[in-house]
């Protein structure tokens, strides 16, 4: 069974601060997807990373896929209250269709 | 591209009743998935269709659950004789195989409360 561990589970910061969320596993994934979810809504895709060592930037968000494709990180620069939400990482394994999700990181950015 | 649509968004039902959820995937997406999410957890895989064929069912999907995708487009998820433990958000997702690491897009979810 593939597991994804996300850390931290909860994060409360002030507007303007930087933060990093980690997603770790002992399993190799063919790709890894990051989602942001708001209460009562479905997960919204932020990015897909496919190649080991890949770095993708989405405005103030930087995503990195580990060289061995077992881990990933999400870094947010100068966080804003609008970044508040549940950040989920999800790995696609050998089946290439079944996503394994972490439990998520609940981020609160205070004005 | 209207995204993945789910209906209804919220459903409250009495224990023992049957409920059905509908999902319309992104047009031309050949893969369709159902996931379930409870509070404080990430989504858990339930089942997967490629076109009209149901290729995998999780052991989370008891005999009371049935999913169909009769024409390879929309899908329904039916829960018979609902139990309080079925209360959760049911998420539908779709993807196009072979594209960008099989990126999977989710709908807004259908909240089920069994009272």
PDB file of C-alpha atoms in Angstrom:
ATOM      1  CA  UNK A   1       0.000   0.000   0.000  1.00  0.00           C
ATOM      2  CA  UNK A   2       1.386   3.380  -1.002  1.00  0.00           C
ATOM      3  CA  UNK A   3       1.255   6.079   1.661  1.00  0.00           C
ATOM      4  CA  UNK A   4       1.871   9.795   1.464  1.00  0.00           C
ATOM      5  CA  UNK A   5       2.786  11.711   4.584  1.00  0.00           C
ATOM      6  CA  UNK A   6       2.164  15.428   4.574  1.00  0.00           C
ATOM      7  CA  UNK A   7       3.670  17.861   7.032  1.00  0.00           C
ATOM      8  CA  UNK A   8       2.842  19.976   8.804  1.00  0.00           C
ATOM      9  CA  UNK A   9      -0.777  18.977   9.303  1.00  0.00           C
ATOM     10  CA  UNK A  10      -1.741  22.495  10.432  1.00  0.00           C
ATOM     11  CA  UNK A  11      -0.040  25.809   9.730  1.00  0.00           C
ATOM     12  CA  UNK A  12      -1.117  29.269  10.849  1.00  0.00           C
ATOM     13  CA  UNK A  13       0.971  32.199   9.683  1.00  0.00           C
ATOM     14  CA  UNK A  14       0.801  35.960   9.181  1.00  0.00           C
ATOM     15  CA  UNK A  15       0.310  37.599   5.821  1.00  0.00           C
ATOM     16  CA  UNK A  16       3.615  38.126   4.062  1.00  0.00           C
ATOM     17  CA  UNK A  17       5.411  35.142   5.575  1.00  0.00           C
ATOM     18  CA  UNK A  18       6.889  32.296   3.552  1.00  0.00           C
ATOM     19  CA  UNK A  19       6.075  28.629   4.124  1.00  0.00           C
ATOM     20  CA  UNK A  20       6.887  25.158   2.868  1.00  0.00           C
ATOM     21  CA  UNK A  21       4.664  22.074   2.891  1.00  0.00           C
ATOM     22  CA  UNK A  22       6.193  18.631   2.509  1.00  0.00           C
ATOM     23  CA  UNK A  23       4.870  15.438   0.994  1.00  0.00           C
ATOM     24  CA  UNK A  24       6.896  12.272   1.576  1.00  0.00           C
ATOM     25  CA  UNK A  25       6.617   8.610   0.724  1.00  0.00           C
ATOM     26  CA  UNK A  26       8.722   5.482   0.555  1.00  0.00           C
ATOM     27  CA  UNK A  27       7.070   4.660  -2.780  1.00  0.00           C
ATOM     28  CA  UNK A  28       7.902   5.907  -6.240  1.00  0.00           C
ATOM     29  CA  UNK A  29       5.172   7.754  -8.108  1.00  0.00           C
ATOM     30  CA  UNK A  30       4.830   8.225 -11.850  1.00  0.00           C
ATOM     31  CA  UNK A  31       3.485  11.710 -11.210  1.00  0.00           C
ATOM     32  CA  UNK A  32       2.380  13.830  -8.300  1.00  0.00           C
ATOM     33  CA  UNK A  33      -0.455  16.306  -8.205  1.00  0.00           C
ATOM     34  CA  UNK A  34      -1.082  19.162  -5.787  1.00  0.00           C
ATOM     35  CA  UNK A  35      -4.597  20.357  -5.052  1.00  0.00           C
ATOM     36  CA  UNK A  36      -6.128  23.122  -2.954  1.00  0.00           C
ATOM     37  CA  UNK A  37      -9.477  22.498  -1.329  1.00  0.00           C
ATOM     38  CA  UNK A  38     -11.845  24.901   0.412  1.00  0.00           C
ATOM     39  CA  UNK A  39     -14.507  23.779   2.904  1.00  0.00           C
ATOM     40  CA  UNK A  40     -17.420  22.027   1.218  1.00  0.00           C
ATOM     41  CA  UNK A  41     -15.783  22.087  -2.205  1.00  0.00           C
ATOM     42  CA  UNK A  42     -13.877  19.601  -4.303  1.00  0.00           C
ATOM     43  CA  UNK A  43     -10.080  19.699  -4.706  1.00  0.00           C
ATOM     44  CA  UNK A  44      -8.872  22.174  -7.329  1.00  0.00           C
ATOM     45  CA  UNK A  45      -5.786  21.167  -9.267  1.00  0.00           C
ATOM     46  CA  UNK A  46      -2.757  23.416  -8.821  1.00  0.00           C
ATOM     47  CA  UNK A  47      -0.028  21.500 -10.647  1.00  0.00           C
ATOM     48  CA  UNK A  48       1.145  18.114 -11.920  1.00  0.00           C
ATOM     49  CA  UNK A  49       4.819  17.193 -11.685  1.00  0.00           C
ATOM     50  CA  UNK A  50       6.083  14.241 -13.669  1.00  0.00           C
ATOM     51  CA  UNK A  51       9.879  14.285 -13.961  1.00  0.00           C
ATOM     52  CA  UNK A  52      12.232  13.674 -11.030  1.00  0.00           C
ATOM     53  CA  UNK A  53      13.820  16.965  -9.956  1.00  0.00           C
ATOM     54  CA  UNK A  54      11.189  18.996 -11.782  1.00  0.00           C
ATOM     55  CA  UNK A  55      10.394  22.472 -10.471  1.00  0.00           C
ATOM     56  CA  UNK A  56       7.233  24.315 -11.454  1.00  0.00           C
ATOM     57  CA  UNK A  57       6.203  27.816 -10.505  1.00  0.00           C
ATOM     58  CA  UNK A  58       2.682  29.165 -10.311  1.00  0.00           C
ATOM     59  CA  UNK A  59       2.891  32.854  -9.341  1.00  0.00           C
ATOM     60  CA  UNK A  60       4.005  32.797  -5.679  1.00  0.00           C
ATOM     61  CA  UNK A  61       3.832  28.993  -5.451  1.00  0.00           C
ATOM     62  CA  UNK A  62       6.841  26.797  -6.243  1.00  0.00           C
ATOM     63  CA  UNK A  63       6.460  23.030  -6.537  1.00  0.00           C
ATOM     64  CA  UNK A  64       9.325  20.563  -6.585  1.00  0.00           C
ATOM     65  CA  UNK A  65       9.326  16.836  -7.313  1.00  0.00           C
ATOM     66  CA  UNK A  66      12.131  14.879  -5.676  1.00  0.00           C
ATOM     67  CA  UNK A  67      14.850  13.349  -7.819  1.00  0.00           C
ATOM     68  CA  UNK A  68      13.688   9.850  -6.894  1.00  0.00           C
ATOM     69  CA  UNK A  69      10.006  10.760  -7.421  1.00  0.00           C
ATOM     70  CA  UNK A  70       9.167   9.798  -3.841  1.00  0.00           C
ATOM     71  CA  UNK A  71       8.633  13.224  -2.358  1.00  0.00           C
ATOM     72  CA  UNK A  72       7.530  16.739  -3.194  1.00  0.00           C
ATOM     73  CA  UNK A  73       7.348  20.169  -1.657  1.00  0.00           C
ATOM     74  CA  UNK A  74       5.211  23.249  -2.058  1.00  0.00           C
ATOM     75  CA  UNK A  75       6.714  26.618  -1.165  1.00  0.00           C
ATOM     76  CA  UNK A  76       4.584  29.749  -0.916  1.00  0.00           C
ATOM     77  CA  UNK A  77       6.247  33.138  -0.930  1.00  0.00           C
ATOM     78  CA  UNK A  78       4.641  36.144   0.753  1.00  0.00           C
ATOM     79  CA  UNK A  79       1.472  34.286   1.743  1.00  0.00           C
ATOM     80  CA  UNK A  80      -1.839  36.087   1.451  1.00  0.00           C
ATOM     81  CA  UNK A  81      -5.188  35.464   3.187  1.00  0.00           C
ATOM     82  CA  UNK A  82      -6.516  34.138  -0.129  1.00  0.00           C
ATOM     83  CA  UNK A  83      -4.023  31.275   0.115  1.00  0.00           C
ATOM     84  CA  UNK A  84      -5.945  29.885   3.087  1.00  0.00           C
ATOM     85  CA  UNK A  85      -7.162  26.362   2.446  1.00  0.00           C
ATOM     86  CA  UNK A  86      -6.378  22.657   2.600  1.00  0.00           C
ATOM     87  CA  UNK A  87      -3.406  21.691   0.452  1.00  0.00           C
ATOM     88  CA  UNK A  88      -3.409  18.077  -0.697  1.00  0.00           C
ATOM     89  CA  UNK A  89      -0.694  16.154  -2.451  1.00  0.00           C
ATOM     90  CA  UNK A  90      -1.637  13.035  -4.387  1.00  0.00           C
ATOM     91  CA  UNK A  91       0.607  10.504  -6.070  1.00  0.00           C
ATOM     92  CA  UNK A  92      -0.136   8.387  -9.098  1.00  0.00           C
ATOM     93  CA  UNK A  93       1.435   4.961  -8.773  1.00  0.00           C
ATOM     94  CA  UNK A  94       2.128   2.099 -11.082  1.00  0.00           C
ATOM     95  CA  UNK A  95      -1.534   1.659 -11.941  1.00  0.00           C
ATOM     96  CA  UNK A  96      -1.416   5.124 -13.538  1.00  0.00           C
ATOM     97  CA  UNK A  97      -5.018   5.786 -12.588  1.00  0.00           C
ATOM     98  CA  UNK A  98      -5.357   5.532  -8.802  1.00  0.00           C
ATOM     99  CA  UNK A  99      -4.377   8.598  -6.779  1.00  0.00           C
ATOM    100  CA  UNK A 100      -3.082   8.146  -3.246  1.00  0.00           C
ATOM    101  CA  UNK A 101      -3.719  11.253  -1.191  1.00  0.00           C
ATOM    102  CA  UNK A 102      -1.995  12.610   1.852  1.00  0.00           C
ATOM    103  CA  UNK A 103      -4.175  13.884   4.712  1.00  0.00           C
ATOM    104  CA  UNK A 104      -3.480  17.450   3.730  1.00  0.00           C
ATOM    105  CA  UNK A 105      -2.025  20.590   5.263  1.00  0.00           C
ATOM    106  CA  UNK A 106      -4.565  23.072   6.564  1.00  0.00           C
ATOM    107  CA  UNK A 107      -3.102  26.531   5.990  1.00  0.00           C
ATOM    108  CA  UNK A 108      -4.482  29.668   7.601  1.00  0.00           C
ATOM    109  CA  UNK A 109      -3.025  33.013   6.588  1.00  0.00           C
ATOM    110  CA  UNK A 110      -3.998  35.767   8.978  1.00  0.00           C
ATOM    111  CA  UNK A 111      -4.228  39.375   7.737  1.00  0.00           C
TER     112      UNK A 111
ATOM    113  CA  UNK B   1     -14.672  23.233 -20.876  1.00  0.00           C
ATOM    114  CA  UNK B   2     -17.235  23.311 -18.087  1.00  0.00           C
ATOM    115  CA  UNK B   3     -15.329  21.090 -15.684  1.00  0.00           C
ATOM    116  CA  UNK B   4     -16.625  18.063 -13.830  1.00  0.00           C
ATOM    117  CA  UNK B   5     -20.229  18.514 -12.694  1.00  0.00           C
ATOM    118  CA  UNK B   6     -21.884  16.687  -9.833  1.00  0.00           C
ATOM    119  CA  UNK B   7     -25.496  16.565  -8.772  1.00  0.00           C
ATOM    120  CA  UNK B   8     -26.908  16.976  -6.201  1.00  0.00           C
ATOM    121  CA  UNK B   9     -24.390  19.011  -4.244  1.00  0.00           C
ATOM    122  CA  UNK B  10     -26.028  18.145  -0.953  1.00  0.00           C
ATOM    123  CA  UNK B  11     -28.281  15.292   0.081  1.00  0.00           C
ATOM    124  CA  UNK B  12     -29.789  14.542   3.476  1.00  0.00           C
ATOM    125  CA  UNK B  13     -31.440  11.168   3.735  1.00  0.00           C
ATOM    126  CA  UNK B  14     -32.827   8.888   6.383  1.00  0.00           C
ATOM    127  CA  UNK B  15     -31.002   5.699   7.260  1.00  0.00           C
ATOM    128  CA  UNK B  16     -32.170   2.860   5.064  1.00  0.00           C
ATOM    129  CA  UNK B  17     -33.078   4.992   2.074  1.00  0.00           C
ATOM    130  CA  UNK B  18     -31.387   4.763  -1.309  1.00  0.00           C
ATOM    131  CA  UNK B  19     -29.525   7.696  -2.851  1.00  0.00           C
ATOM    132  CA  UNK B  20     -28.064   8.287  -6.297  1.00  0.00           C
ATOM    133  CA  UNK B  21     -25.404  10.779  -7.356  1.00  0.00           C
ATOM    134  CA  UNK B  22     -24.704  11.830 -10.916  1.00  0.00           C
ATOM    135  CA  UNK B  23     -21.409  12.918 -12.434  1.00  0.00           C
ATOM    136  CA  UNK B  24     -20.778  14.552 -15.801  1.00  0.00           C
ATOM    137  CA  UNK B  25     -17.052  14.456 -16.585  1.00  0.00           C
ATOM    138  CA  UNK B  26     -15.088  16.896 -18.700  1.00  0.00           C
ATOM    139  CA  UNK B  27     -16.111  16.207 -22.276  1.00  0.00           C
ATOM    140  CA  UNK B  28     -13.827  13.784 -24.133  1.00  0.00           C
ATOM    141  CA  UNK B  29     -12.263  12.521 -20.895  1.00  0.00           C
ATOM    142  CA  UNK B  30     -12.263   8.755 -21.193  1.00  0.00           C
ATOM    143  CA  UNK B  31     -11.447   8.037 -17.541  1.00  0.00           C
ATOM    144  CA  UNK B  32     -13.863   8.635 -14.683  1.00  0.00           C
ATOM    145  CA  UNK B  33     -13.321   8.088 -10.974  1.00  0.00           C
ATOM    146  CA  UNK B  34     -15.293   8.148  -7.752  1.00  0.00           C
ATOM    147  CA  UNK B  35     -13.624   9.026  -4.461  1.00  0.00           C
ATOM    148  CA  UNK B  36     -14.964   9.457  -0.948  1.00  0.00           C
ATOM    149  CA  UNK B  37     -13.727  12.013   1.575  1.00  0.00           C
ATOM    150  CA  UNK B  38     -14.501  12.294   5.267  1.00  0.00           C
ATOM    151  CA  UNK B  39     -13.593  15.154   7.579  1.00  0.00           C
ATOM    152  CA  UNK B  40      -9.893  15.455   8.269  1.00  0.00           C
ATOM    153  CA  UNK B  41      -8.909  12.931   5.607  1.00  0.00           C
ATOM    154  CA  UNK B  42      -7.781  13.081   2.031  1.00  0.00           C
ATOM    155  CA  UNK B  43     -10.018  11.542  -0.642  1.00  0.00           C
ATOM    156  CA  UNK B  44     -10.043   7.741  -0.882  1.00  0.00           C
ATOM    157  CA  UNK B  45     -10.386   5.872  -4.152  1.00  0.00           C
ATOM    158  CA  UNK B  46     -13.664   4.022  -4.715  1.00  0.00           C
ATOM    159  CA  UNK B  47     -13.840   3.013  -8.353  1.00  0.00           C
ATOM    160  CA  UNK B  48     -12.565   3.739 -11.859  1.00  0.00           C
ATOM    161  CA  UNK B  49     -14.023   3.572 -15.354  1.00  0.00           C
ATOM    162  CA  UNK B  50     -12.226   3.641 -18.655  1.00  0.00           C
ATOM    163  CA  UNK B  51     -14.932   4.536 -21.136  1.00  0.00           C
ATOM    164  CA  UNK B  52     -17.916   2.393 -20.096  1.00  0.00           C
ATOM    165  CA  UNK B  53     -15.876  -0.378 -18.469  1.00  0.00           C
ATOM    166  CA  UNK B  54     -15.535  -0.426 -14.684  1.00  0.00           C
ATOM    167  CA  UNK B  55     -11.954  -1.594 -14.282  1.00  0.00           C
ATOM    168  CA  UNK B  56     -11.421  -1.440 -10.539  1.00  0.00           C
ATOM    169  CA  UNK B  57     -13.526  -1.305  -7.390  1.00  0.00           C
ATOM    170  CA  UNK B  58     -12.027  -0.593  -3.994  1.00  0.00           C
ATOM    171  CA  UNK B  59     -12.869  -2.906  -1.116  1.00  0.00           C
ATOM    172  CA  UNK B  60     -14.318   0.257   0.448  1.00  0.00           C
ATOM    173  CA  UNK B  61     -17.167  -0.170  -2.027  1.00  0.00           C
ATOM    174  CA  UNK B  62     -19.498  -2.610  -0.283  1.00  0.00           C
ATOM    175  CA  UNK B  63     -22.296  -4.507  -2.006  1.00  0.00           C
ATOM    176  CA  UNK B  64     -24.636  -1.625  -1.199  1.00  0.00           C
ATOM    177  CA  UNK B  65     -22.710   0.608  -3.580  1.00  0.00           C
ATOM    178  CA  UNK B  66     -23.005   0.419  -7.347  1.00  0.00           C
ATOM    179  CA  UNK B  67     -21.547   2.662 -10.003  1.00  0.00           C
ATOM    180  CA  UNK B  68     -22.326   2.752 -13.687  1.00  0.00           C
ATOM    181  CA  UNK B  69     -21.170   4.605 -16.768  1.00  0.00           C
ATOM    182  CA  UNK B  70     -23.498   3.161 -19.380  1.00  0.00           C
ATOM    183  CA  UNK B  71     -22.448   5.130 -22.451  1.00  0.00           C
ATOM    184  CA  UNK B  72     -18.956   6.090 -21.434  1.00  0.00           C
ATOM    185  CA  UNK B  73     -20.011   9.645 -20.632  1.00  0.00           C
ATOM    186  CA  UNK B  74     -21.886  10.460 -17.400  1.00  0.00           C
ATOM    187  CA  UNK B  75     -21.775   8.179 -14.388  1.00  0.00           C
ATOM    188  CA  UNK B  76     -24.047   7.406 -11.449  1.00  0.00           C
ATOM    189  CA  UNK B  77     -23.155   6.202  -7.980  1.00  0.00           C
ATOM    190  CA  UNK B  78     -26.007   4.572  -6.067  1.00  0.00           C
ATOM    191  CA  UNK B  79     -25.957   3.730  -2.390  1.00  0.00           C
ATOM    192  CA  UNK B  80     -28.661   1.345  -1.224  1.00  0.00           C
ATOM    193  CA  UNK B  81     -29.918   1.029   2.368  1.00  0.00           C
ATOM    194  CA  UNK B  82     -27.806   3.954   3.531  1.00  0.00           C
ATOM    195  CA  UNK B  83     -26.073   3.821   6.903  1.00  0.00           C
ATOM    196  CA  UNK B  84     -24.797   6.657   9.062  1.00  0.00           C
ATOM    197  CA  UNK B  85     -21.243   5.628   8.221  1.00  0.00           C
ATOM    198  CA  UNK B  86     -21.933   6.488   4.592  1.00  0.00           C
ATOM    199  CA  UNK B  87     -22.035  10.183   5.493  1.00  0.00           C
ATOM    200  CA  UNK B  88     -19.198  11.776   3.525  1.00  0.00           C
ATOM    201  CA  UNK B  89     -18.388  13.863   0.486  1.00  0.00           C
ATOM    202  CA  UNK B  90     -18.509  11.820  -2.716  1.00  0.00           C
ATOM    203  CA  UNK B  91     -16.157  13.195  -5.319  1.00  0.00           C
ATOM    204  CA  UNK B  92     -16.193  12.468  -9.017  1.00  0.00           C
ATOM    205  CA  UNK B  93     -13.139  13.091 -11.167  1.00  0.00           C
ATOM    206  CA  UNK B  94     -12.098  12.618 -14.763  1.00  0.00           C
ATOM    207  CA  UNK B  95      -8.978  12.530 -16.885  1.00  0.00           C
ATOM    208  CA  UNK B  96      -7.725  11.867 -20.384  1.00  0.00           C
ATOM    209  CA  UNK B  97      -5.371   8.926 -20.422  1.00  0.00           C
ATOM    210  CA  UNK B  98      -1.826   9.562 -21.595  1.00  0.00           C
ATOM    211  CA  UNK B  99      -1.933  13.323 -21.156  1.00  0.00           C
ATOM    212  CA  UNK B 100       0.359  15.220 -18.751  1.00  0.00           C
ATOM    213  CA  UNK B 101       0.882  12.434 -16.264  1.00  0.00           C
ATOM    214  CA  UNK B 102      -2.803  11.546 -16.329  1.00  0.00           C
ATOM    215  CA  UNK B 103      -3.806  14.752 -14.566  1.00  0.00           C
ATOM    216  CA  UNK B 104      -7.066  14.181 -12.711  1.00  0.00           C
ATOM    217  CA  UNK B 105      -9.687  16.898 -12.326  1.00  0.00           C
ATOM    218  CA  UNK B 106     -12.278  16.792  -9.563  1.00  0.00           C
ATOM    219  CA  UNK B 107     -15.831  18.007  -9.369  1.00  0.00           C
ATOM    220  CA  UNK B 108     -17.251  20.062  -6.521  1.00  0.00           C
ATOM    221  CA  UNK B 109     -18.462  16.978  -4.688  1.00  0.00           C
ATOM    222  CA  UNK B 110     -21.764  15.696  -3.378  1.00  0.00           C
ATOM    223  CA  UNK B 111     -22.234  15.905   0.367  1.00  0.00           C
ATOM    224  CA  UNK B 112     -24.235  13.055   1.860  1.00  0.00           C
ATOM    225  CA  UNK B 113     -25.648  13.210   5.364  1.00  0.00           C
ATOM    226  CA  UNK B 114     -27.453  10.120   6.644  1.00  0.00           C
ATOM    227  CA  UNK B 115     -29.637  10.787   9.682  1.00  0.00           C
TER     228      UNK B 115
END
